[in-house]
Short mmCIF file of C-alpha atoms and ligand atoms in Angstrom, two decimals:
data_model
loop_
_atom_site.label_atom_id
_atom_site.label_comp_id
_atom_site.label_asym_id
_atom_site.label_seq_id
_atom_site.Cartn_x
_atom_site.Cartn_y
_atom_site.Cartn_z
CA MET D 1 178.21 95.69 -17.73
CA ARG D 2 175.96 94.50 -20.38
CA THR D 3 173.18 95.75 -22.98
CA GLN D 4 171.76 95.18 -26.20
CA VAL D 5 173.51 97.66 -28.40
CA ALA D 6 176.62 99.21 -27.09
CA ILE D 7 176.86 102.84 -28.58
CA VAL D 8 180.29 104.50 -28.99
CA GLY D 9 179.81 108.17 -29.15
CA ALA D 10 176.85 110.75 -28.04
CA GLY D 11 176.88 113.20 -31.38
CA PRO D 12 173.72 113.20 -33.05
CA ALA D 13 174.08 109.66 -34.45
CA GLY D 14 174.84 107.85 -31.14
CA LEU D 15 172.28 109.85 -28.93
CA LEU D 16 169.22 109.41 -31.76
CA LEU D 17 170.11 105.69 -32.15
CA SER D 18 169.89 105.25 -28.70
CA HIS D 19 166.35 107.04 -28.40
CA LEU D 20 165.27 105.49 -31.50
CA LEU D 21 166.15 101.93 -30.14
CA HIS D 22 164.44 102.84 -26.95
CA LEU D 23 160.99 103.62 -28.80
CA ARG D 24 161.40 99.91 -30.28
CA GLY D 25 161.77 98.40 -26.97
CA ILE D 26 165.73 97.94 -27.58
CA SER D 27 168.18 98.62 -24.69
CA SER D 28 171.48 100.43 -25.38
CA VAL D 29 174.28 102.20 -23.30
CA VAL D 30 176.05 105.29 -24.83
CA LEU D 31 179.87 105.97 -23.99
CA GLU D 32 181.02 109.34 -24.62
CA ALA D 33 184.54 110.63 -24.29
CA ARG D 34 183.75 114.09 -23.61
CA SER D 35 181.63 115.87 -20.92
CA ARG D 36 177.98 116.54 -21.41
CA ASP D 37 178.76 120.40 -21.24
CA TYR D 38 181.22 119.99 -23.99
CA VAL D 39 178.98 118.26 -26.39
CA GLU D 40 176.27 120.72 -25.79
CA ARG D 41 178.47 123.69 -26.45
CA ARG D 42 180.02 122.25 -29.65
CA VAL D 43 179.05 124.51 -32.59
CA ARG D 44 178.67 122.62 -35.67
CA ALA D 45 175.82 122.22 -38.57
CA GLY D 46 172.59 124.14 -38.92
CA VAL D 47 170.59 123.07 -41.72
CA LEU D 48 168.28 120.03 -41.19
CA GLU D 49 166.78 118.28 -44.25
CA GLN D 50 162.89 117.82 -44.26
CA GLY D 51 163.63 114.35 -43.75
CA THR D 52 165.72 114.93 -40.77
CA VAL D 53 162.92 117.08 -39.32
CA ASP D 54 160.41 114.49 -39.85
CA ILE D 55 162.48 111.93 -38.16
CA LEU D 56 162.98 114.03 -35.19
CA ASN D 57 159.01 115.07 -34.85
CA ALA D 58 158.15 111.36 -35.06
CA ALA D 59 160.63 110.30 -32.31
CA GLY D 60 158.91 112.90 -30.12
CA VAL D 61 162.09 115.18 -29.82
CA GLY D 62 161.09 117.90 -32.10
CA GLU D 63 159.04 120.28 -29.81
CA ARG D 64 161.45 122.86 -29.33
CA MET D 65 162.77 122.53 -32.85
CA THR D 66 159.23 123.10 -33.94
CA ARG D 67 159.20 126.37 -31.85
CA GLU D 68 162.70 127.61 -32.32
CA GLY D 69 163.88 126.39 -35.71
CA LEU D 70 163.64 128.64 -38.76
CA PRO D 71 162.07 127.35 -41.87
CA HIS D 72 163.68 128.19 -45.07
CA HIS D 73 162.20 128.16 -48.77
CA GLY D 74 165.13 128.89 -50.58
CA ILE D 75 169.01 130.11 -50.67
CA GLU D 76 170.70 132.68 -52.32
CA LEU D 77 173.87 131.97 -54.73
CA ARG D 78 175.81 135.35 -54.81
CA PHE D 79 178.30 135.82 -57.70
CA GLY D 80 179.33 138.27 -60.59
CA GLY D 81 177.91 141.27 -58.42
CA ALA D 82 174.23 139.77 -57.98
CA GLY D 83 171.97 137.52 -56.02
CA HIS D 84 170.34 134.43 -57.48
CA ARG D 85 167.65 132.74 -55.32
CA ILE D 86 167.18 128.97 -55.31
CA ALA D 87 163.36 129.10 -54.95
CA PHE D 88 162.48 125.63 -53.16
CA GLU D 89 158.84 126.17 -53.24
CA GLU D 90 158.83 126.34 -56.93
CA LEU D 91 161.24 123.87 -57.80
CA VAL D 92 160.47 121.04 -54.97
CA PRO D 93 157.17 122.18 -53.86
CA GLY D 94 156.41 121.02 -50.39
CA ARG D 95 160.02 120.56 -49.25
CA ALA D 96 162.08 122.93 -47.22
CA ILE D 97 165.03 123.00 -44.66
CA THR D 98 164.99 124.12 -41.09
CA VAL D 99 167.71 126.14 -39.63
CA TYR D 100 168.40 124.90 -36.06
CA GLY D 101 171.63 124.25 -34.41
CA GLN D 102 173.15 120.84 -34.16
CA GLN D 103 174.01 121.42 -30.44
CA GLU D 104 170.29 121.98 -29.88
CA VAL D 105 169.28 118.88 -31.47
CA VAL D 106 172.13 117.28 -28.99
CA LYS D 107 170.50 119.00 -26.06
CA ASP D 108 167.19 117.89 -26.90
CA LEU D 109 168.15 114.38 -27.48
CA ILE D 110 170.31 114.08 -24.32
CA ALA D 111 167.17 115.51 -22.14
CA ALA D 112 164.98 112.84 -23.87
CA ARG D 113 167.21 109.95 -23.08
CA LEU D 114 168.10 111.04 -19.43
CA ALA D 115 164.05 111.57 -18.94
CA ALA D 116 163.59 108.27 -20.20
CA GLY D 117 166.37 106.94 -17.63
CA GLY D 118 168.45 106.17 -20.82
CA GLU D 119 172.14 105.44 -20.01
CA VAL D 120 174.38 108.12 -21.50
CA LEU D 121 177.91 107.79 -20.01
CA PHE D 122 179.82 111.15 -20.27
CA GLU D 123 183.73 111.46 -19.62
CA ALA D 124 183.57 107.32 -20.49
CA PRO D 125 186.08 107.23 -23.55
CA ALA D 126 186.22 103.86 -25.38
CA VAL D 127 189.62 102.55 -25.78
CA ALA D 128 189.20 99.20 -27.61
CA LEU D 129 186.47 97.12 -29.18
CA GLU D 130 186.71 93.26 -28.84
CA GLY D 131 185.33 90.32 -30.43
CA LEU D 132 183.74 92.26 -33.33
CA ASP D 133 183.81 88.68 -35.43
CA THR D 134 181.94 86.85 -32.71
CA GLU D 135 178.43 86.91 -31.40
CA HIS D 136 179.57 88.58 -28.05
CA PRO D 137 181.37 91.87 -28.88
CA ALA D 138 182.67 94.01 -26.21
CA VAL D 139 183.80 97.83 -25.69
CA ILE D 140 186.50 98.41 -23.16
CA PHE D 141 186.02 101.78 -21.92
CA GLU D 142 187.47 104.26 -19.24
CA ARG D 143 185.53 105.77 -16.18
CA ASP D 144 187.37 107.62 -13.45
CA GLY D 145 190.67 106.21 -14.45
CA VAL D 146 189.30 102.56 -14.19
CA ARG D 147 188.82 100.29 -17.24
CA GLU D 148 185.54 98.67 -17.66
CA ARG D 149 183.95 96.21 -20.04
CA LEU D 150 180.45 96.72 -21.81
CA GLU D 151 179.40 93.60 -23.59
CA ALA D 152 176.56 93.64 -26.04
CA ASP D 153 174.85 91.80 -28.99
CA VAL D 154 176.00 94.45 -31.35
CA ILE D 155 178.21 97.56 -31.45
CA ALA D 156 177.32 101.00 -33.21
CA GLY D 157 180.35 103.09 -33.81
CA CYS D 158 178.96 106.60 -33.76
CA ASP D 159 182.13 107.93 -32.65
CA GLY D 160 182.97 110.61 -35.43
CA PHE D 161 185.84 110.78 -37.66
CA HIS D 162 188.57 110.59 -35.08
CA GLY D 163 186.85 107.75 -32.85
CA VAL D 164 188.38 104.32 -32.27
CA SER D 165 185.50 102.11 -34.05
CA ARG D 166 186.73 102.54 -37.66
CA PRO D 167 190.28 101.98 -36.93
CA ALA D 168 189.28 98.68 -34.80
CA VAL D 169 188.15 97.08 -38.05
CA PRO D 170 191.16 94.68 -39.22
CA ASP D 171 193.29 95.86 -42.04
CA GLY D 172 191.87 94.80 -45.61
CA HIS D 173 188.22 94.95 -44.84
CA LEU D 174 187.45 98.36 -45.66
CA THR D 175 187.93 100.44 -48.79
CA VAL D 176 188.51 104.01 -48.19
CA TYR D 177 187.36 106.80 -50.96
CA GLU D 178 188.51 110.18 -49.94
CA ARG D 179 189.54 113.49 -51.20
CA GLU D 180 191.23 116.59 -49.53
CA TYR D 181 190.47 120.12 -50.66
CA PRO D 182 193.17 122.81 -50.92
CA PHE D 183 191.30 124.77 -48.35
CA ALA D 184 189.55 125.05 -44.92
CA TRP D 185 186.65 126.96 -43.37
CA LEU D 186 186.88 129.54 -40.68
CA GLY D 187 183.52 129.35 -39.09
CA VAL D 188 182.18 132.16 -36.85
CA LEU D 189 179.52 132.75 -34.46
CA ALA D 190 178.48 136.14 -33.52
CA GLN D 191 175.91 137.93 -31.48
CA VAL D 192 174.13 140.13 -34.22
CA ALA D 193 170.90 139.91 -36.13
CA PRO D 194 171.54 138.17 -39.64
CA SER D 195 171.78 140.63 -42.57
CA THR D 196 169.76 138.23 -44.35
CA VAL D 197 166.61 136.22 -44.39
CA GLU D 198 167.86 133.16 -46.27
CA LEU D 199 171.42 131.61 -46.43
CA ILE D 200 173.73 133.19 -48.62
CA TYR D 201 176.39 131.17 -50.63
CA ALA D 202 178.77 133.60 -52.03
CA ARG D 203 181.47 132.75 -54.61
CA ASN D 204 184.26 135.48 -54.77
CA ASP D 205 187.64 135.85 -56.38
CA ARG D 206 188.86 136.36 -52.89
CA GLY D 207 187.36 132.77 -51.86
CA PHE D 208 183.96 131.60 -50.59
CA ALA D 209 181.85 132.94 -47.94
CA LEU D 210 178.82 131.77 -46.46
CA HIS D 211 176.15 133.91 -44.44
CA SER D 212 173.99 131.54 -42.09
CA MET D 213 172.20 132.16 -38.66
CA ARG D 214 171.04 130.49 -35.55
CA GLY D 215 168.23 132.65 -34.54
CA PRO D 216 166.89 136.26 -34.58
CA GLU D 217 169.82 137.76 -32.65
CA ILE D 218 172.73 134.96 -33.72
CA SER D 219 174.49 135.02 -37.04
CA ARG D 220 176.90 132.38 -38.30
CA PHE D 221 179.49 132.93 -40.78
CA TYR D 222 182.09 130.66 -42.84
CA LEU D 223 185.15 131.96 -44.68
CA GLN D 224 187.17 129.76 -47.08
CA VAL D 225 190.88 130.16 -45.83
CA PRO D 226 194.17 128.44 -46.82
CA PRO D 227 194.36 125.07 -45.35
CA ASP D 228 197.04 125.85 -43.04
CA ALA D 229 195.27 128.94 -41.58
CA ASP D 230 195.90 129.47 -37.93
CA ILE D 231 192.85 130.86 -35.88
CA ALA D 232 195.50 133.38 -34.16
CA GLU D 233 195.99 135.17 -37.52
CA TRP D 234 192.57 136.12 -37.72
CA PRO D 235 191.56 138.86 -35.14
CA ASP D 236 187.69 139.84 -35.17
CA GLU D 237 188.62 142.91 -37.35
CA ALA D 238 190.14 140.88 -40.08
CA ILE D 239 187.08 138.45 -40.23
CA TRP D 240 184.71 141.38 -40.37
CA ALA D 241 186.74 142.98 -43.00
CA GLU D 242 186.92 139.60 -45.10
CA LEU D 243 183.40 138.89 -44.76
CA ARG D 244 182.17 142.50 -45.99
CA ALA D 245 184.76 142.23 -49.16
CA ARG D 246 183.13 138.88 -50.19
CA LEU D 247 179.59 139.44 -49.22
CA GLU D 248 179.11 143.23 -49.72
CA THR D 249 179.00 142.53 -53.54
CA VAL D 250 175.32 143.43 -54.50
CA PRO D 251 173.84 146.93 -54.49
CA GLY D 252 172.34 147.84 -51.15
CA PHE D 253 173.62 144.96 -49.34
CA LYS D 254 175.41 146.07 -45.82
CA LEU D 255 176.77 143.66 -43.39
CA ALA D 256 175.80 144.10 -39.71
CA GLU D 257 178.40 143.47 -37.31
CA GLY D 258 178.71 142.32 -33.48
CA PRO D 259 180.83 140.70 -30.91
CA VAL D 260 182.22 137.36 -32.12
CA ILE D 261 181.21 134.53 -29.47
CA GLU D 262 183.00 131.71 -31.18
CA LYS D 263 185.52 131.00 -34.17
CA GLY D 264 187.55 127.92 -35.38
CA ILE D 265 188.91 126.28 -38.33
CA THR D 266 187.66 123.20 -39.99
CA PRO D 267 189.64 121.32 -42.60
CA MET D 268 187.53 120.36 -45.80
CA ARG D 269 187.55 116.62 -46.57
CA SER D 270 185.26 114.01 -48.39
CA PHE D 271 185.62 110.64 -47.04
CA VAL D 272 183.84 107.16 -47.23
CA VAL D 273 184.34 103.52 -46.16
CA GLU D 274 182.93 100.66 -47.73
CA PRO D 275 181.33 98.67 -46.23
CA MET D 276 180.10 100.63 -43.20
CA GLN D 277 180.14 97.22 -41.13
CA TYR D 278 182.53 94.65 -39.73
CA GLY D 279 181.29 91.53 -38.00
CA ARG D 280 178.99 92.80 -35.05
CA LEU D 281 180.16 96.36 -35.65
CA TYR D 282 178.13 98.85 -37.52
CA LEU D 283 179.43 102.34 -38.34
CA ALA D 284 177.30 105.38 -38.62
CA GLY D 285 177.63 108.98 -39.20
CA ASP D 286 180.97 110.56 -39.44
CA ALA D 287 182.65 107.38 -38.04
CA ALA D 288 181.71 105.95 -41.49
CA HIS D 289 181.75 109.16 -43.65
CA ILE D 290 182.35 112.98 -43.83
CA VAL D 291 181.56 115.49 -46.16
CA PRO D 292 182.67 119.16 -47.04
CA PRO D 293 180.03 121.22 -45.34
CA THR D 294 179.09 123.17 -48.43
CA GLY D 295 176.39 120.95 -48.92
CA ALA D 296 174.96 120.64 -45.52
CA LYS D 297 174.91 117.21 -45.32
CA GLY D 298 176.90 115.76 -42.75
CA LEU D 299 174.25 115.66 -39.84
CA ASN D 300 171.61 114.84 -42.01
CA LEU D 301 173.48 111.54 -43.38
CA ALA D 302 174.16 110.76 -39.74
CA VAL D 303 170.34 110.79 -39.06
CA ALA D 304 169.50 108.58 -42.07
CA ASP D 305 172.15 105.99 -41.24
CA VAL D 306 170.84 105.49 -37.59
CA ARG D 307 167.22 105.45 -38.85
CA VAL D 308 167.94 102.57 -41.45
CA LEU D 309 170.03 100.61 -38.58
CA THR D 310 166.92 101.11 -35.92
CA ASP D 311 164.67 99.47 -38.47
CA ALA D 312 167.41 96.66 -39.01
CA LEU D 313 167.91 96.01 -35.64
CA ALA D 314 164.31 95.99 -34.63
CA GLY D 315 163.55 93.49 -37.32
CA TRP D 316 166.47 91.32 -36.28
CA TYR D 317 165.54 91.51 -32.58
CA ALA D 318 161.85 90.74 -33.72
CA GLY D 319 163.16 87.49 -35.25
CA GLU D 320 162.79 88.48 -39.06
CA GLY D 321 166.12 87.32 -39.85
CA ASP D 322 169.41 89.57 -40.57
CA ALA D 323 168.67 90.63 -44.02
CA ALA D 324 168.19 94.07 -43.41
CA LEU D 325 171.37 94.21 -41.23
CA THR D 326 173.28 92.54 -43.78
CA ALA D 327 171.76 95.12 -46.35
CA TYR D 328 172.51 98.26 -43.90
CA SER D 329 175.86 99.07 -45.69
CA GLU D 330 174.28 99.04 -49.34
CA THR D 331 171.13 100.87 -48.08
CA CYS D 332 173.13 103.74 -46.57
CA LEU D 333 175.70 103.89 -49.10
CA ARG D 334 173.22 104.80 -51.74
CA ARG D 335 172.33 107.89 -49.97
CA VAL D 336 175.62 108.66 -48.64
CA CYS D 337 177.45 108.51 -52.15
CA ARG D 338 175.02 110.72 -53.55
CA ALA D 339 175.57 113.28 -50.76
CA GLN D 340 179.15 112.56 -51.26
CA HIS D 341 178.85 113.72 -55.12
CA PHE D 342 176.32 116.87 -54.22
CA SER D 343 178.71 118.08 -51.55
CA TRP D 344 182.02 117.67 -53.77
CA TRP D 345 179.84 119.38 -56.56
CA MET D 346 178.91 122.33 -54.53
CA THR D 347 182.35 122.78 -53.04
CA THR D 348 183.70 122.82 -56.78
CA LEU D 349 180.96 125.35 -57.71
CA LEU D 350 181.61 127.73 -55.26
CA HIS D 351 185.21 127.76 -53.99
CA THR D 352 188.13 129.36 -55.40
CA PHE D 353 190.86 126.89 -56.58
CA ASP D 354 194.51 128.27 -56.70
CA SER D 355 194.95 125.48 -59.23
CA ASP D 356 192.47 126.85 -61.23
CA ASP D 357 193.42 128.66 -64.42
CA ALA D 358 191.42 131.28 -66.46
CA TYR D 359 189.76 128.28 -68.43
CA GLY D 360 188.67 126.75 -65.27
CA ARG D 361 187.39 130.00 -63.59
CA ARG D 362 185.39 130.65 -67.00
CA LEU D 363 183.74 127.14 -66.93
CA GLN D 364 182.94 127.43 -63.11
CA ARG D 365 181.20 130.76 -64.02
CA SER D 366 179.19 129.12 -67.01
CA TYR D 367 177.99 126.66 -64.34
CA LEU D 368 176.75 129.07 -61.87
CA ASP D 369 175.03 130.91 -64.74
CA TYR D 370 173.50 127.70 -65.93
CA VAL D 371 172.28 126.45 -62.25
CA THR D 372 170.78 129.84 -61.78
CA THR D 373 168.88 130.18 -64.83
CA SER D 374 167.84 126.56 -66.04
CA THR D 375 164.89 125.06 -64.09
CA ALA D 376 166.38 121.43 -64.56
CA ALA D 377 169.71 122.65 -63.17
CA ALA D 378 168.33 124.53 -60.40
CA THR D 379 166.02 121.71 -59.42
CA THR D 380 169.02 119.31 -59.38
CA LEU D 381 170.43 121.64 -56.74
CA ALA D 382 167.00 122.35 -54.65
CA GLU D 383 166.23 118.80 -54.63
CA ASN D 384 169.80 117.58 -53.41
CA TYR D 385 169.85 120.36 -50.88
CA VAL D 386 166.43 119.84 -49.27
CA GLY D 387 167.40 116.09 -49.15
CA LEU D 388 166.19 113.34 -51.38
CA PRO D 389 163.55 110.97 -49.87
CA GLN D 390 164.54 108.53 -47.13
CA VAL D 391 164.38 105.00 -48.09
P1 RFL W 401 180.01 113.64 -34.05
O1 RFL W 401 179.11 114.71 -33.85
O2 RFL W 401 181.42 113.94 -34.34
O3 RFL W 401 179.96 112.83 -32.75
C1 RFL W 401 180.87 111.70 -32.37
C2 RFL W 401 181.02 111.73 -30.88
O4 RFL W 401 181.77 110.61 -30.44
C3 RFL W 401 182.52 111.08 -29.52
N1 RFL W 401 183.72 110.31 -29.35
C4 RFL W 401 184.06 109.04 -28.56
N2 RFL W 401 183.25 108.74 -27.44
C5 RFL W 401 183.61 107.70 -26.68
N3 RFL W 401 184.82 107.09 -26.97
C6 RFL W 401 185.58 107.62 -28.03
N4 RFL W 401 186.84 106.84 -28.19
C7 RFL W 401 185.34 108.42 -28.63
N5 RFL W 401 185.90 109.22 -29.88
C8 RFL W 401 184.98 110.26 -30.16
C9 RFL W 401 182.87 112.50 -29.96
O5 RFL W 401 183.37 113.41 -28.65
C10 RFL W 401 181.51 113.03 -30.28
O6 RFL W 401 180.84 113.58 -29.23
O7 RFL W 401 179.57 112.55 -35.17
P2 RFL W 401 177.95 112.22 -35.60
O8 RFL W 401 177.28 112.09 -34.46
O9 RFL W 401 178.16 111.00 -36.71
O10 RFL W 401 177.33 113.37 -36.26
C11 RFL W 401 177.92 114.01 -37.46
C12 RFL W 401 177.80 115.55 -37.50
O11 RFL W 401 178.48 116.20 -36.18
C13 RFL W 401 178.76 116.19 -38.68
O12 RFL W 401 178.28 115.45 -39.80
C14 RFL W 401 177.96 117.63 -39.01
O13 RFL W 401 178.48 118.56 -37.93
C15 RFL W 401 178.70 118.18 -40.26
N6 RFL W 401 178.34 119.56 -40.42
C16 RFL W 401 177.09 119.74 -41.05
N7 RFL W 401 176.09 118.79 -41.40
C17 RFL W 401 174.76 119.15 -41.88
O14 RFL W 401 173.96 118.29 -42.08
N8 RFL W 401 174.44 120.35 -41.87
C18 RFL W 401 175.36 121.54 -42.03
O15 RFL W 401 174.91 122.55 -41.92
C19 RFL W 401 176.77 121.22 -41.52
N9 RFL W 401 177.77 122.18 -41.11
C20 RFL W 401 179.29 120.35 -40.18
C21 RFL W 401 178.75 121.88 -40.67
C22 RFL W 401 180.30 120.15 -39.53
C23 RFL W 401 181.30 121.36 -39.42
N10 RFL W 401 182.46 121.07 -38.73
C24 RFL W 401 183.03 121.58 -37.72
C25 RFL W 401 183.08 119.82 -39.09
C26 RFL W 401 179.86 122.91 -40.53
C27 RFL W 401 180.90 122.59 -39.72
C28 RFL W 401 181.88 123.65 -39.70
C1 PHB W 402 175.39 126.55 -40.69
O1 PHB W 402 174.47 127.25 -40.36
O2 PHB W 402 176.19 126.04 -39.86
C2 PHB W 402 175.83 125.77 -42.15
C3 PHB W 402 174.79 126.18 -43.09
C4 PHB W 402 174.99 125.74 -44.35
C5 PHB W 402 176.05 124.96 -44.50
C6 PHB W 402 177.10 124.64 -43.68
C7 PHB W 402 176.94 125.08 -42.31
O3 PHB W 402 176.21 124.55 -45.89
#
């Protein structure tokens, strides 16, 4: 098999890249290890930056998002027995976020690719990348137990943190920057109307909690838990009790409960490689970088990466040279590293660290007070949260 761009991974990065390339007349084949049903059901992110919404709309895949997505103009930081609103309309006028599930974005992108005759091969895991430092790179993949070869001009590694693309780069070419956090997140999807209109980020001595949502009848919650927590230790009743303890901390707030549809535990990690490229391999999204979800940035970074990569590839195929492709990593890493800092900062601000002494906790409280009383500090949070302009 041969195509122009071989894309490994049908997450948001790989699917959107394939679609954006198609709009520029460039062919691609997407190889995905899992089934279509699996990737469409995988519950993950929920917050889309304005810039992400704009890119999806401009690419013609925003129709259902516009209908079903929930525009939000603020978030609440809850601590010290009170809620404090970060008001986007005042701090960053004209910019907002949209709450719309990642799996809905994935469903919309798969539908658009298939409707346009795009090739997305499910249950076709890439097992090796070859010839990355030549002009004829190839992906070896498996389909129905048979090994096949996909040749291309370039390979886009969009296969997430645990994929094969990043490890295919020979030793010594990538610098890794990373940090692990001494806790994980327990995520819960529940069949119940949200108890809040806007997202609540709650700092509590028992640990962080987040109240998000997916629609009028579906709520999404996260709890800070120990890094080695086992989901078997968290029966639904224990989850609700902990959510009540961490969220029912302001007068009059009562948490509505309902059946748990899905629950799981995610480790918290910051990770970035530099450069995001080796020879004819370009890494995008979680394959190149991950952030703790407290800043809601991972999906948005994946979208920003593939937008930059599309422009660079389109210029290259149009005979404009390889300057934009050469600059791909540097261009992306400016945004990625800002988001790395923001995500680390939000995580540090809102979680409970066992290693913190009374002094550390007092400083954390002081910073929370500052962010919620100083317009300058609140604007810093708001402009990063809604997303800095796309380059
Ligand atoms: P993905 O989504 O992991 O997709 C990678 C795809 O590659 C496939 N794959 C392979 N395919 C072929 N051959 C192989 N050898 C392969 N190995 C892997 C995988 O099956 C998969 O389909 O990466 P992508 O596209 O870069 O997208 C990144 C986002 O998924 C991720 O950054 C976000 O989900 C992060 N994130 C959030 N981001 C936000 O912007 N806002 C949020 O509110 C937000 N909340 C979250 C999150 C991530 C979370 N978890 C579970 C990590 C909340 C959580 C709990
Ligand atoms: C979500 O709704 O899944 C969500 C919202 C905000 C975050 C992380 C996840 O910071």
